[in-house]
Structures are given as C-alpha cells and as structure tokens.
Coordinates of C-alpha atoms in Angstrom, one line a residue:
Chain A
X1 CA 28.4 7.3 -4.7
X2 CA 28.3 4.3 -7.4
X3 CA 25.1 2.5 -8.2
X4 CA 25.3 -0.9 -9.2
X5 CA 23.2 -2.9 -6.5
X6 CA 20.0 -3.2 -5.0
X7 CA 21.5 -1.7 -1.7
X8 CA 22.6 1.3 -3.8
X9 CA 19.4 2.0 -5.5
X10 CA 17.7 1.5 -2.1
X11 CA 20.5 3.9 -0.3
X12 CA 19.8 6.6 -3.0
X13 CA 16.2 6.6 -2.5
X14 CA 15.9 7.1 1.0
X15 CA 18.8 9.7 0.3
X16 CA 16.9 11.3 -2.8
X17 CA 13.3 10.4 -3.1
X18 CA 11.5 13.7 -1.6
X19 CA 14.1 15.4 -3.2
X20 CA 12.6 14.3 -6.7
X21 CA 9.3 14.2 -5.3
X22 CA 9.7 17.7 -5.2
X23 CA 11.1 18.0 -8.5
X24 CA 8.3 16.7 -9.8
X25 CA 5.3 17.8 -8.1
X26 CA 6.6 21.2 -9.1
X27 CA 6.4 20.5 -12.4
X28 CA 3.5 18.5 -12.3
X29 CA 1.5 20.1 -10.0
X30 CA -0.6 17.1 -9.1
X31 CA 0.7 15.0 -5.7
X32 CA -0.6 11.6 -6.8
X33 CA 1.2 11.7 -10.4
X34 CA 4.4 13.2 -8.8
X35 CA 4.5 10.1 -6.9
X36 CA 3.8 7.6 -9.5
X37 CA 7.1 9.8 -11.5
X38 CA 9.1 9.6 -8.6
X39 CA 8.3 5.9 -8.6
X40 CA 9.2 5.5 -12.0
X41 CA 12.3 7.3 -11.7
X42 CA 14.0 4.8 -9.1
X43 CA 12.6 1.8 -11.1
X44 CA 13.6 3.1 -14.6
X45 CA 17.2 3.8 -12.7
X46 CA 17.1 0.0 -11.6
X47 CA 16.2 -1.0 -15.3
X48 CA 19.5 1.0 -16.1
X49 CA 21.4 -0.9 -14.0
X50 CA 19.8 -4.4 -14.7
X51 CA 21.8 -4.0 -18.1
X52 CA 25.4 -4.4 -16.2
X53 CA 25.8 -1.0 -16.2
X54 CA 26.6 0.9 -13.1
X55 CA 26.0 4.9 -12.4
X56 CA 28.3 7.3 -11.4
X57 CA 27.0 10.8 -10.8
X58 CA 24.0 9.5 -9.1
X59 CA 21.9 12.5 -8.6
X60 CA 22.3 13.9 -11.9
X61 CA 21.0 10.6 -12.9
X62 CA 17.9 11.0 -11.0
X63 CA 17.2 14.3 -12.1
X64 CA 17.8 14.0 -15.8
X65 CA 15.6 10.4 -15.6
X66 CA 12.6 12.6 -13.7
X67 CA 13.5 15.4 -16.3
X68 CA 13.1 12.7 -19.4
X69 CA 9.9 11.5 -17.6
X70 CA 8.2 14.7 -17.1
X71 CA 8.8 15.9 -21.0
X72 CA 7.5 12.3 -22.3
X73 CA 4.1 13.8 -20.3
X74 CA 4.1 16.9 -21.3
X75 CA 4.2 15.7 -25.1
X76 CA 1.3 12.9 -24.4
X77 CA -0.9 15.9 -22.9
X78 CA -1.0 19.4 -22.5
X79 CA -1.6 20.1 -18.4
X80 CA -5.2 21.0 -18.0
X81 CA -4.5 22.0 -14.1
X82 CA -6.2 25.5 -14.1
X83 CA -4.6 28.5 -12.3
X84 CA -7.9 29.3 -10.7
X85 CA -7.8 25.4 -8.8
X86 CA -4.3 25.9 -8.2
X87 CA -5.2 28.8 -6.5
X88 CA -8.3 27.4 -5.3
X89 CA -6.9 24.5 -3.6
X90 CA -3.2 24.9 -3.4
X91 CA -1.4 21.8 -5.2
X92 CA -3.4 18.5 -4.3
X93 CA -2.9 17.6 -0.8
X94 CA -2.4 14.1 0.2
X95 CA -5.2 11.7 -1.8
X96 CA -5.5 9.9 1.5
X97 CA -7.3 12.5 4.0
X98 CA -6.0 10.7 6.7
X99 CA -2.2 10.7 5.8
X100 CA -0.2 12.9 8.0
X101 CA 0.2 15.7 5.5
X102 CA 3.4 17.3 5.5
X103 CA 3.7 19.8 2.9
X104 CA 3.7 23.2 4.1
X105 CA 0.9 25.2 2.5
X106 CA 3.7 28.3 2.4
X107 CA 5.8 26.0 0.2
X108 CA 3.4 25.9 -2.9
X109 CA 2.5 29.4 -2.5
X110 CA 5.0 29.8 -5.8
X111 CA 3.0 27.2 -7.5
X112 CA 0.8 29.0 -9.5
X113 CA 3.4 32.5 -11.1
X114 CA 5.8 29.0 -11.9
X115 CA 3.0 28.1 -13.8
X116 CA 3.1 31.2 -15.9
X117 CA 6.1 30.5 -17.2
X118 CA 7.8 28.1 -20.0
X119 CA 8.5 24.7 -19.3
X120 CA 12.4 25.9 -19.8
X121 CA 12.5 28.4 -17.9
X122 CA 10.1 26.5 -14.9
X123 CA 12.7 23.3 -15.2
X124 CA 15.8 25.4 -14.5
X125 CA 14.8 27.6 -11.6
X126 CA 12.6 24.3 -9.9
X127 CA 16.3 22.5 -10.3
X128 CA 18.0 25.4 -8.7
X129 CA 15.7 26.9 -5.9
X130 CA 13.7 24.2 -4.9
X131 CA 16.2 21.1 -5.7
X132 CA 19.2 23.4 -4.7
X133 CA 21.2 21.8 -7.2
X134 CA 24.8 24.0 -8.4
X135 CA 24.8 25.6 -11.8
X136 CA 27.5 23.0 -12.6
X137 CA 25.0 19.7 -11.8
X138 CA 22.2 21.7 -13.4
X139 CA 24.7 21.9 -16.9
X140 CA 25.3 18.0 -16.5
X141 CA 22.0 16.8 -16.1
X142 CA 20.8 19.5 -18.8
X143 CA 23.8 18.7 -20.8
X144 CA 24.8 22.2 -21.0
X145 CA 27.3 24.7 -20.2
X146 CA 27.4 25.8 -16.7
X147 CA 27.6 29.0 -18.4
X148 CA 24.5 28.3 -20.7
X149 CA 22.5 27.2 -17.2
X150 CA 23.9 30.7 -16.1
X151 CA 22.4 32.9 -18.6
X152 CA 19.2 31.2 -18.7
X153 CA 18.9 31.3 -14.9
X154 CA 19.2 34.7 -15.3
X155 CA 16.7 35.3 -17.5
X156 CA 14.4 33.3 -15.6
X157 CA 14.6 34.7 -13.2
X158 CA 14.2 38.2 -14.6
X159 CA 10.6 36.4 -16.1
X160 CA 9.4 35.1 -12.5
X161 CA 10.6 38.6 -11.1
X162 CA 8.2 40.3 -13.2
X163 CA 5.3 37.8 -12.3
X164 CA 5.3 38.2 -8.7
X165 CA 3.6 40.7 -6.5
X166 CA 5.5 43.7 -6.1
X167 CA 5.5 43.4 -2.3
X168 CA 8.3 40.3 -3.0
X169 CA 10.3 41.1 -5.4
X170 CA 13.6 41.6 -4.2
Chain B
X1 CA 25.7 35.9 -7.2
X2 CA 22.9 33.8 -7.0
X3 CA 19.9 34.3 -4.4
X4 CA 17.2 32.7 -2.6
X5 CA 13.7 33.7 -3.7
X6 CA 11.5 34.4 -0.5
X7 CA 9.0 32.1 -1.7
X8 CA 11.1 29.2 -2.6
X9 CA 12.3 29.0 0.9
X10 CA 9.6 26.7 2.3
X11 CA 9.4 24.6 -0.5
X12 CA 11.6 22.7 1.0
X13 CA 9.1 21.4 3.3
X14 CA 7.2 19.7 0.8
X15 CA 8.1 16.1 0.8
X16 CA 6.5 12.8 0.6
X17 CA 4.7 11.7 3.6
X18 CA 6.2 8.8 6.0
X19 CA 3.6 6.3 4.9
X20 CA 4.1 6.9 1.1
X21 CA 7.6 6.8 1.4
X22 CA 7.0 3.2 2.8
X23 CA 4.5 1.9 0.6
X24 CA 7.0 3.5 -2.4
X25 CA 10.0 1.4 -1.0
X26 CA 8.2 -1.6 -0.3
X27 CA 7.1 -1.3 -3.9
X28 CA 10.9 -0.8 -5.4
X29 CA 11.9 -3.0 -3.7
X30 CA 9.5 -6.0 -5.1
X31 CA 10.2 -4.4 -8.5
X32 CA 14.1 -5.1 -8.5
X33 CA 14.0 -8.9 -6.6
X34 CA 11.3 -9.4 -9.8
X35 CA 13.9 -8.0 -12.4
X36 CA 16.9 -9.1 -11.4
X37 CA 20.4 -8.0 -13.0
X38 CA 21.1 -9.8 -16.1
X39 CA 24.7 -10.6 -16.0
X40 CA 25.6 -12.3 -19.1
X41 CA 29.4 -13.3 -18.5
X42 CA 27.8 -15.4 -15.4
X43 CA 24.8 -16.8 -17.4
X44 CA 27.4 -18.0 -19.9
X45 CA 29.4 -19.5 -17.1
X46 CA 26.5 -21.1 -15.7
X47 CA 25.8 -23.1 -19.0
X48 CA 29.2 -24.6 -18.8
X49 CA 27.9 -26.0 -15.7
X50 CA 24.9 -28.1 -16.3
X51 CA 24.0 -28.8 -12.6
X52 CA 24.1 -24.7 -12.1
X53 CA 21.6 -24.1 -14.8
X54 CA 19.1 -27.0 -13.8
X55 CA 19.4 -25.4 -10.5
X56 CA 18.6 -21.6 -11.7
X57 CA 16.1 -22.7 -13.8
X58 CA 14.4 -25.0 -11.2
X59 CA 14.7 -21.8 -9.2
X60 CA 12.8 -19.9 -11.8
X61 CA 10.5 -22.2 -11.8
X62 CA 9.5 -22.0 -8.8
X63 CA 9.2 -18.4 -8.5
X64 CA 7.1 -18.6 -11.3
X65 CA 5.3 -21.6 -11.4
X66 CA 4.4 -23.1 -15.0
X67 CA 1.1 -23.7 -15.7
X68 CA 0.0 -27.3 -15.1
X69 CA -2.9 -28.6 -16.5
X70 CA -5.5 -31.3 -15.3
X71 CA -4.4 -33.9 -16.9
X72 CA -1.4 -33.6 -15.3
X73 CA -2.9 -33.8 -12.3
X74 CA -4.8 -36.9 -13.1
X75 CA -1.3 -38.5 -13.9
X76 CA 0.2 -36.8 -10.6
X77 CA -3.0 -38.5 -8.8
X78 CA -5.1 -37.1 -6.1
X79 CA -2.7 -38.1 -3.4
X80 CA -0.3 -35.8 -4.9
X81 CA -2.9 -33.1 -4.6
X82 CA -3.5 -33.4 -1.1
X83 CA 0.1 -33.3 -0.1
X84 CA 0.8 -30.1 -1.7
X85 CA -2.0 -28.6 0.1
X86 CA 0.8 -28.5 2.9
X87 CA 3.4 -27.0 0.6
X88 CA 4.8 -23.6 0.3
X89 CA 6.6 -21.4 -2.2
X90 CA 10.0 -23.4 -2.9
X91 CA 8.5 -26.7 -2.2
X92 CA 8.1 -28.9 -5.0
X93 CA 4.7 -29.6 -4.7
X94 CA 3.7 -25.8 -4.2
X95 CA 2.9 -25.1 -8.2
X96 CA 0.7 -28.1 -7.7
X97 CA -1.5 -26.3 -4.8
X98 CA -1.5 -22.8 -6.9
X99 CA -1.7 -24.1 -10.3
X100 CA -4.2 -27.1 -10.3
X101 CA -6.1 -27.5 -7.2
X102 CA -6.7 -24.2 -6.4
X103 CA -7.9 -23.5 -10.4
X104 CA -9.7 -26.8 -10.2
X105 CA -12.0 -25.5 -7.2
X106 CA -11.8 -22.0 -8.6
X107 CA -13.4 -23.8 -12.2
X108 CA -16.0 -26.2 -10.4
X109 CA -17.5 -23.5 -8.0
X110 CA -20.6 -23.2 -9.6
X111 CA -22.1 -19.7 -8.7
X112 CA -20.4 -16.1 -8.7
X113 CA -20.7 -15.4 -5.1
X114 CA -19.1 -18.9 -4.3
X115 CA -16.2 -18.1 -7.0
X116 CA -15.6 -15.0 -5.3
X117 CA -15.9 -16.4 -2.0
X118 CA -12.9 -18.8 -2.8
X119 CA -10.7 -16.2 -4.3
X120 CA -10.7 -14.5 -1.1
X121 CA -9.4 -17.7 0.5
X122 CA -6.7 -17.7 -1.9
X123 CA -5.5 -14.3 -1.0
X124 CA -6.0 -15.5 2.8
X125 CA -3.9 -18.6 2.0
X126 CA -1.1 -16.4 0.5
X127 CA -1.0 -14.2 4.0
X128 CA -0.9 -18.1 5.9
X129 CA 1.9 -19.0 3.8
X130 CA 4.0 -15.7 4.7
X131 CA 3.3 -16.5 8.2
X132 CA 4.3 -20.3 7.8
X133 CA 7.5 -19.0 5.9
X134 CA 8.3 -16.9 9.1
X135 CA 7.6 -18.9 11.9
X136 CA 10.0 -21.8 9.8
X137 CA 12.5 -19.2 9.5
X138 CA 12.0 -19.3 5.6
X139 CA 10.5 -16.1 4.7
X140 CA 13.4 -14.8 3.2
X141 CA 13.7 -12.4 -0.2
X142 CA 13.2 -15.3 -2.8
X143 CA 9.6 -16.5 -0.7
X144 CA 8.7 -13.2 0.0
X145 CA 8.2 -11.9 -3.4
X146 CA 6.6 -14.8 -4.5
X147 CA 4.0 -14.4 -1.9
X148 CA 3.3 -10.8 -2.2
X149 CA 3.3 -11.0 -6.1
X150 CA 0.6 -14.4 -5.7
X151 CA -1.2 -12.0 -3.1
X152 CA -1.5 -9.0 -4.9
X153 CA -2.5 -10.9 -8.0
X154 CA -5.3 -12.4 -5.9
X155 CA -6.3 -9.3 -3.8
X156 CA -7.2 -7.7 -7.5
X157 CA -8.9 -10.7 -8.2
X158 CA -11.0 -10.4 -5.7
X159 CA -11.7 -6.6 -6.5
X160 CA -12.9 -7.7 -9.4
X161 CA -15.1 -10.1 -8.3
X162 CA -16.9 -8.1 -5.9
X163 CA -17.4 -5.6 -8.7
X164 CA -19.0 -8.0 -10.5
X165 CA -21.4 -9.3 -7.8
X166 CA -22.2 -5.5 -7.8
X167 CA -22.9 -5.5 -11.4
X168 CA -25.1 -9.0 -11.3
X169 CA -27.4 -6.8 -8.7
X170 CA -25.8 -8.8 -5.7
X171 CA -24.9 -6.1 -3.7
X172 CA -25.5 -7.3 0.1
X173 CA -22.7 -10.5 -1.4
X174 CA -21.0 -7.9 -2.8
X175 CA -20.6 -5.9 0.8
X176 CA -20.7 -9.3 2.7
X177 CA -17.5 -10.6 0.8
X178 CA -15.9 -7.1 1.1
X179 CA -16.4 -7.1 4.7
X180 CA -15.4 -10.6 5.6
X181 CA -12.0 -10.0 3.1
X182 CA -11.3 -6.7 5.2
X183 CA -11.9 -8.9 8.6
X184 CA -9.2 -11.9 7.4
X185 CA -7.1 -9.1 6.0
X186 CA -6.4 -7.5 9.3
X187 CA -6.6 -10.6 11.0
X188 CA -3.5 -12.0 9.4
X189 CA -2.0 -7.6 9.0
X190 CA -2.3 -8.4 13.3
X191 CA 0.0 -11.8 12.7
X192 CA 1.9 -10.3 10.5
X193 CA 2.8 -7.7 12.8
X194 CA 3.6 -10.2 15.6
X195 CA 5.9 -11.8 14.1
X196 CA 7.4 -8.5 13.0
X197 CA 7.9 -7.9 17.0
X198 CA 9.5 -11.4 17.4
X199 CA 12.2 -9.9 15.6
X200 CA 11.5 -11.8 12.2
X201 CA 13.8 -10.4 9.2
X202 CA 11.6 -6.8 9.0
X203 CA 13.0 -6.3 5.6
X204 CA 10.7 -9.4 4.2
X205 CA 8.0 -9.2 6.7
X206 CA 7.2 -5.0 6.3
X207 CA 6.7 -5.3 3.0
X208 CA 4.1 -8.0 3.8
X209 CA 2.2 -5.8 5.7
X210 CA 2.1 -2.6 3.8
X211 CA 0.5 -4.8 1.1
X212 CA -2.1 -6.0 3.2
X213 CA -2.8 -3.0 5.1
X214 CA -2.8 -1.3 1.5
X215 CA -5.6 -3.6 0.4
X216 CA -7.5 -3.4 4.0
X217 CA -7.9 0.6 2.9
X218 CA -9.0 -0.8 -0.5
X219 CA -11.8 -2.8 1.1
X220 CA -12.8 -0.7 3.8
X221 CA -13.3 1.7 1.0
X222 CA -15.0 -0.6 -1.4
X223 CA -17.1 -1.6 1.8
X224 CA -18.3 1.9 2.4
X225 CA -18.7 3.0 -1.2
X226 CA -21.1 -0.3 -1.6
X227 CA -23.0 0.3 1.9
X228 CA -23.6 4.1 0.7
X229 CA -25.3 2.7 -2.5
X230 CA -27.0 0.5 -0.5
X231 CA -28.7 2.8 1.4
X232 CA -29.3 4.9 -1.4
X233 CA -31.2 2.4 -3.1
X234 CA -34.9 2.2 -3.0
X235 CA -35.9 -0.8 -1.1
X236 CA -39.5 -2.1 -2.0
X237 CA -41.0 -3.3 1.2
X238 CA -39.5 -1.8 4.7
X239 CA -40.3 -5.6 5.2
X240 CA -37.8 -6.9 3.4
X241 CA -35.0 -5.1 5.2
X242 CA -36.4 -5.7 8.4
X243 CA -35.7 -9.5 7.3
X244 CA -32.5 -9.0 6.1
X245 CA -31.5 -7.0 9.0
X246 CA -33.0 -10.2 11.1
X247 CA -30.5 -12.9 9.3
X248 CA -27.8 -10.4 9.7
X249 CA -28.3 -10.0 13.7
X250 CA -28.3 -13.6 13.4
X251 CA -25.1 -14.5 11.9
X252 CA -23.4 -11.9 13.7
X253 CA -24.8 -13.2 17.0
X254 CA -23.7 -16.6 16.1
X255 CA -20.1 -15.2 15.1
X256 CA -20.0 -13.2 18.1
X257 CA -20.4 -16.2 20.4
X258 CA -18.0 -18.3 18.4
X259 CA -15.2 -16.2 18.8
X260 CA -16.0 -16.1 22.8
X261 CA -16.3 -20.0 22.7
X262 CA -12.7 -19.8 20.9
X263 CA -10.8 -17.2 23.2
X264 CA -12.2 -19.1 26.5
X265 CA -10.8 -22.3 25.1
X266 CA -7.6 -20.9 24.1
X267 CA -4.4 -21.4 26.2
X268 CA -1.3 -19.7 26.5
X269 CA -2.5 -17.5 24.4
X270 CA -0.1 -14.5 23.0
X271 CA -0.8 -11.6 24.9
X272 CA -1.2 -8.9 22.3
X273 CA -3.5 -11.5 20.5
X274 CA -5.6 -11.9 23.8
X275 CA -6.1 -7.9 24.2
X276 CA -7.4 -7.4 20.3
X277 CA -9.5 -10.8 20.0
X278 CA -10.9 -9.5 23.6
X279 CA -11.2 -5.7 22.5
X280 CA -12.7 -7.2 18.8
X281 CA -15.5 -9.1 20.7
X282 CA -16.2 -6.2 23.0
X283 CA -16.5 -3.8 20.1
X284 CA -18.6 -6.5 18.4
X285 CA -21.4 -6.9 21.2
X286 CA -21.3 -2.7 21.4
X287 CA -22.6 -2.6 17.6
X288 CA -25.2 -5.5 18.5
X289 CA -26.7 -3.2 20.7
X290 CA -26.4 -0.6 18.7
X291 CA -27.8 -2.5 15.8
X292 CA -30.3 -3.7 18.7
X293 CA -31.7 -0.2 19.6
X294 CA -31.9 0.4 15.7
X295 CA -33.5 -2.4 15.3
X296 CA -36.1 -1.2 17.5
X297 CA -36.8 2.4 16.5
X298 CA -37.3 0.9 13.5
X299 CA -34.2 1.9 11.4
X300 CA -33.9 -1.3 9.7
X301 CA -31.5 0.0 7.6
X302 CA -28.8 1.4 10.6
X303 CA -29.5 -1.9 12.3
X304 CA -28.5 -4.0 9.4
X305 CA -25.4 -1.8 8.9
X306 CA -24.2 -2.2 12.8
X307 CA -25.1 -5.8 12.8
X308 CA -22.4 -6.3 9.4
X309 CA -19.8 -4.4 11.6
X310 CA -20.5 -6.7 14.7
X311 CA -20.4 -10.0 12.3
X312 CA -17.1 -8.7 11.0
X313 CA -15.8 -7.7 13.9
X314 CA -15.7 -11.1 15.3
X315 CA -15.0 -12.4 12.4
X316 CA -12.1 -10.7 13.0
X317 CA -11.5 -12.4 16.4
X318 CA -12.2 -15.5 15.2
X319 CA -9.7 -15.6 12.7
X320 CA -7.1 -13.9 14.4
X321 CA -7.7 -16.6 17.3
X322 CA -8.2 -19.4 14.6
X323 CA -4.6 -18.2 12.9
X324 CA -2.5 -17.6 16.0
X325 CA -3.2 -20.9 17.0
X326 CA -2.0 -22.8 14.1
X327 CA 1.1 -20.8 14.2
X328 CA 1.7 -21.4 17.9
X329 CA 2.3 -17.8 18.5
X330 CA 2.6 -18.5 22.3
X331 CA 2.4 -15.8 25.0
X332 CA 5.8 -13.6 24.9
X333 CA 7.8 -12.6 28.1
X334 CA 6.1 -9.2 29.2
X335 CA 8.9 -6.4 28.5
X336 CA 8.3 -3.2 30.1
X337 CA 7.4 -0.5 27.0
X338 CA 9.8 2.0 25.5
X339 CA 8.3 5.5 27.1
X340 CA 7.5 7.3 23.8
X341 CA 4.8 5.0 23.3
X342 CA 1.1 5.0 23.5
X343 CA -0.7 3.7 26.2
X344 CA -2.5 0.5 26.2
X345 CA -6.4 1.6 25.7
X346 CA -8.4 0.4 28.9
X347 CA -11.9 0.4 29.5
X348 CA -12.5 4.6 28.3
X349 CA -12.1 3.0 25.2
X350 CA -15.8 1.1 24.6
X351 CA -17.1 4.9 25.9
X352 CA -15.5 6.3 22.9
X353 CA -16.6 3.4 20.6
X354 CA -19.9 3.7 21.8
X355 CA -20.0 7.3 21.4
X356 CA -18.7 6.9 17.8
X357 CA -21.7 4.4 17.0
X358 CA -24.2 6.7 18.3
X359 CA -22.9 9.8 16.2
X360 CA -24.3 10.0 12.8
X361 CA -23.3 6.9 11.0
X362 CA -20.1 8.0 8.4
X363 CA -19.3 4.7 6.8
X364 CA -16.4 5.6 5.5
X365 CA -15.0 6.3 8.9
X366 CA -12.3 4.0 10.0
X367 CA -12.2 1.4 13.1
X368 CA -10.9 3.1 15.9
X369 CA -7.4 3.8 16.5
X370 CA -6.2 0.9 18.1
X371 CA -7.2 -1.4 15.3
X372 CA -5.9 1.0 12.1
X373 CA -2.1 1.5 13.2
X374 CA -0.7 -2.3 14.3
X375 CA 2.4 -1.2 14.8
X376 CA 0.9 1.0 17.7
X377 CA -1.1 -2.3 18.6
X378 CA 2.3 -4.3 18.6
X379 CA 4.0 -1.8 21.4
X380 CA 1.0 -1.4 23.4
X381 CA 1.8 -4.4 25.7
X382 CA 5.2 -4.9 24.9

C-alpha cells in the first residue's frame, strides 16, 4: 500500500485508526488525548504528503508518527495520571456518557503494571502485544535491528513478568 | 518464541467508538480539501498559462474570500448588496454577502443580545446555503468545505457570545439564544438528513451533519449548564420569576400556535418532515402543561424551565416547516423500510415524554430518542 492521495490517507484510516488509537491510549492513558494524537497522526501523515512526497511502508509510518507524537508529550510534561485513578477508574471511559462505549474493561486491566515500567520498555511491548506488530516492523519504525527489538522485548518482558500478580505469570 | 500475555489478549477490544471514528473522519477529511497538495512542477505550468492561474486564483478566492471593505461596498452600491443576498459559495457575489453586508449588520446592531442574536443567523444561513447547494446539485467538495469552515467559524462565534451575555449578567438571553441556536440547529441537522436520504453525494452532506449535530451537543450542553446556574441563583422576589415565567408561557404559546397555523397550511408536505413538525408540536403542548401544572403549584422556577422547552420545541417545528418549504422538499414515494430498523414511534411515545417531564427535572437529559439520532428519524417512514 502507497500513500500519495486523499483516498489513500482516508483508506488507511479506516484500515488503521483504532489500531493507533490503541497505540496511544496505552501510552497515554487518557481516551480524550489518545484521540486528539490519533487525530494528529493522520493529519501530520497528510502534511507529509502535501510536500509531493508519497509513503511506502504505510503502517510503520503511522506508528513511528504516533511514536514521535507521544515522546514530544512526554518531554512538554511528565504524566501526572496516578496509579491509584488508574485503578480507581480504569483508563477514562468515553467523555461523552452517552457514546456507545466499547472498550472492554478486561482490556485495560494491564494498564496500570504498564505503567510501572519505562517509557522504552512500555513502547516496545504496547507495539508488539497490543499493536501485534512483527519484530521486523517494530525494528523499522524504531529504526533498530530486529535483533535489537529482540533483546529488548525480552527484557521487557522479563520487567512486566516480575510486576504482575503471581496468579498470571506464565 | 514469542507469546501472548493473558492480559493483553482483550486489549484488542479497545477501539474508538463508531461516532468518534465519524466525527474524526469528517474532521480529516476537511483538514486535507483545506491543505491541499502543493505540486510545484504543475503550479509552474500553470504560470505559463495565464488564463489557468486567473482561474486558480479566482478559485482561491472564492474559497477564501478577501476582505472587502465598506467603501467598496458604497462603490459596488446597495443594489449589488441585495443581489448577493441570493448568492452562494462560488458565486461571485457570495464574498459580498459574507464579507460586507453580513459585517455591516453585525457592526450596526447596537446591543450585545442583538449582536449575538444575528450571529446565530449567520451560522443558520451557512446550514441554508448547504441545503441550497444540494438541492441545486452543487454541494460538491470545493462548496462543502467552504460552508462548514464559514459554519464552524460562526458556531464558535456564537459560543462566545452567549458567554459573554453570561458574563454581562444576561443569563435568561444567554439560555434564550442557546436554546433557540439548538432549535435551528436541529431543524436544519433534520434537512440535512433528508436530503442525505434523497441520495445526495453522502460524502459532502455527512460531514455537514456531524458538524451540526456536534454543535447541537455543544448547545444542549451550554443550555443546561446555564439553566443549572439559573436555578442556583438567588432570585430576589418569587415575584419576579413568577413574571418571567408568565412572558415565557406567553411566547411559547404564541410559538406553539404558529407552528400549528404553519403545518395546517402546508401542502404536500414531505412526510418525515410532517411526522417530526407533528411529534415537535405535540411534545411542545406536553411541556405547556407541564410548565402549566408548575405554574400552579407554585414552582415558578420548573414552569419557566418547561415553558423554554415548549417555546423551543416549536421553534423547532416552525423552522423545520419554514426551511422545508423554501427548499421544496416535497412528499417522497412511501418505500416499505429495511427490517433491521426501528419502528416508527406512535402514540406510546407522548406517555413516555410525559413520564420523562414528570420525573425529577435533569436538564442535562437529552430530547427523546427520536429527535437525538436523525438517521433513525430518516428510516422511520422510509
């Protein structure tokens, strides 16, 4: 899949946009700003193309623009969510009470021992377990060796492992 | 080997919902018509053909229309203003209408209520002009953006203006203006929809109407927000809102009976149009009463709240009445409905209404169903 049209970027959101919704609201925790970074992400892609330049590897794109996005947050503020409201609430439901919410409570049920870890470690098992992306897409929207993304899955994993209660580890 | 993590399993559930995803597109895709791809071999090209660039940038000028000033308009002459009155986006006349005589008015209104009054009608005249597009088969991309960009422009405009009525003291204008904007809103969100059933290009017309129904939230929220404060506020004499709630049973009587006097007199009338004009008046006269039996209990304040609803609520009608006949939408064909649909609400529903209005008052509740999701609305007949 090539992007170079308004059809394409519309194509790959209805293909990708929950997909990075999800990427985001994982490492964001908050629905509202995961949607306004989703948001971004398709309009910053259609800035990319508005230069005559076309894209290729279309959902490492994505990613690595909703990667780029999320760090430029995280450097204007620290995340002041607290475990306890995470825990409290979940993750924000729906702003709108009267949207259909769809998120399964289950699903953020991970939410707060993802929290516990580094923002490196978090990106790369969020890009992997929950964006089921391959090693090898992981290394080209990281820019890494799919042998780099390998090791440090590992170890992140090994770091969630120890975080969860022992009734789940595997 | 790599393995799924138990808990990472339903994560895949978690996804935006159906009517973010929409609002989201609709958004996008407003973004790139409004940046469009710069293609600098073609721009090049174009310059070597003079014709081609008056053309594009007579284009761009009309998407965004330069500002023209008064004087201009006093060389243009009034004639000129009152023939672009009629224009619309792409017309030639149609920076005329935005730029001067709707500023003009805007600059000569002389108080704060009126100013904010007549930037409602703006918004409203935006939603007309979509409509006119359609019906002319002229609402294409170009049009389209132009009139949601003008709109949304506006609607914010008028946010802010019914802020500051708040902030002058002039609360009652404040939730007057925010209820009557709500009622032309989804008015013209009903058109809108109509003409999305008469198989006008969805891909310019949905857009339209997650805008406005994005805004009717906005000021059905405002609305409630300002009503709460309302009631929260001290009010001197119980006298005083006894009067007030007196003027508003009055207009909202008046408005009631207009919008009868305009459905009786209206022929051939669409049929979807007919059955929410007729449900709108019938919801209208149950908050009279309601407003009515308030009223005499002595709960000035509940009666002047179910009054506003009845005034708005045929407003509503009126409007919706009002618009559908200067677009001719005439009565369609009746088409059997698709199966998965909901049924048309029949007389049940003004039990359930009037069971809502005698529940504790929650003014931030919504309408009933069948005036919140139109594209319900639009099948139910069909």
């Amino acid at each position: 899949m090539v992007m170079r049209t308004e059809e394409d970027v519309t194509n790959a959101y209805e293909a990708f946009s929950d997909a990075i919704f999800r990427h985001c609201l994982f490492r964001v925790y908050q629905r509202e700003h995961a949607r306004d970074l989703t948001q971004q992400v398709f309009m910053k892609t259609w800035e990319y193309i508005t230069d005559g330049k076309s894209i290729e590897h279309v959902r490492a794109f994505l990613y690595r623009t909703a990667n780029n996005l999320i760090i430029d947050e995280v450097r204007k503020k620290k995340d002041h969510v607290s475990l306890e409201v995470l825990e409290e609430h979940g993750m924000e439901p729906s702003v709108d009470a009267r949207d259909r919410i769809e998120a399964s409570i289950d699903g953020l049920a991970i939410t707060p021992y993802l929290k516990q870890l580094a923002n490196d470690d978090r990106e790369i098992l969020v890009m992997r377990y929950i964006d089921d992306l391959s090693p090898q897409e992981i290394a080209h929207v990281l820019g890494e060796t799919a042998n780099v993304v390998s090791v440090r899955l590992h170890r992140a994993i090994k770091k969630l492992r120890q975080l969860l209660p022992h009734t789940y580890v595997l | 080997m790599f393995y799924k993590l138990r808990y990472f399993r339903k994560t895949k559930d978690v996804k935006l919902t159906e009517r973010e995803k929409g609002w989201m597109r609709s958004e996008l895709q407003a973004f790139m018509k409004a940046h469009p791809v710069r293609v600098i071999a073609e721009s090049r090209q174009i310059d070597q053909e003079g014709h081609s660039h008056f053309l594009s940038s007579f284009k761009s000028m009309m998407l965004k229309p330069l500002p023209i000033t008064l004087s201009a308009l006093l060389v243009l002459g009034g004639g000129t203003a009152f023939a672009a009155e009629q224009s619309l986006p792409n017309e030639a006349l149609y920076p005329v209408k935005v730029q001067v005589n709707e500023r003009v008015r805007a600059t000569f209104t002389p108080t704060t209520e009126a100013k904010a009054k007549w930037e409602a009608r703006v918004a409203v005249r935006r939603l007309e002009e979509a409509e006119e597009l359609a019906i002319k088969n002229k609402l294409n991309a170009e049009t389209q953006t132009t009139v949601e960009t003008n709109f949304d422009a506006q609607a914010k405009l008028v946010q802010e203006k019914i802020a500051r009525l708040k902030a002058e003291g002039n609360t009652q204008a404040a939730i007057d203006l925010s209820n009557e904007f709500q009622a032309s809103l989804r008015a013209h969100e009903t058109i809108l929809v109509e003409l999305d059933a008469q198989n006008i290009d969805e891909t310019v017309i949905d857009p339209m109407i997650d805008k406005v129904k994005l805004n009717v939230t906005a000021m059905q929220e405002e609305g409630g927000r300002l009503q709460q404060e309302q009631a929260e506020l001290t009010v001197d004499t119980q006298a005083e809102l006894k009067l007030m709630a007196q003027k508003k049973k009055h207009s909202a009587s008046e408005a009631i009976a207009t919008a009868k006097h305009s459905l009786n007199a209206s022929t051939n009338l669409n049929t979807d149009i007919k059955a929410k004009a007729t449900l709108l008046i019938q919801m209208a006269n149950t908050d009279l009463t309601a407003g009515n039996d308030a009223y005499n209990k002595a709960n000035s304040k509940l009666a002047l709240t179910m009054y506003g609803r009845a005034e708005v609520q045929a407003g509503e009608a009126i409007i919706l009445l009002k618009a559908s006949h200067s677009l001719r939408l005439e009565a369609l064909p009746e088409i059997p409905p698709p199966t998965d649909v909901i049924e048309k609400p029949t007389e049940p529903m003004e039990s359930e209404i009037q069971e809502t209005t005698d529940l504790k008052l929650d003014m931030k509740k919504e309408v009933p169903p069948t005036m919140i999701d139109n594209k319900t609305e639009v099948k139910i007949g069909l």
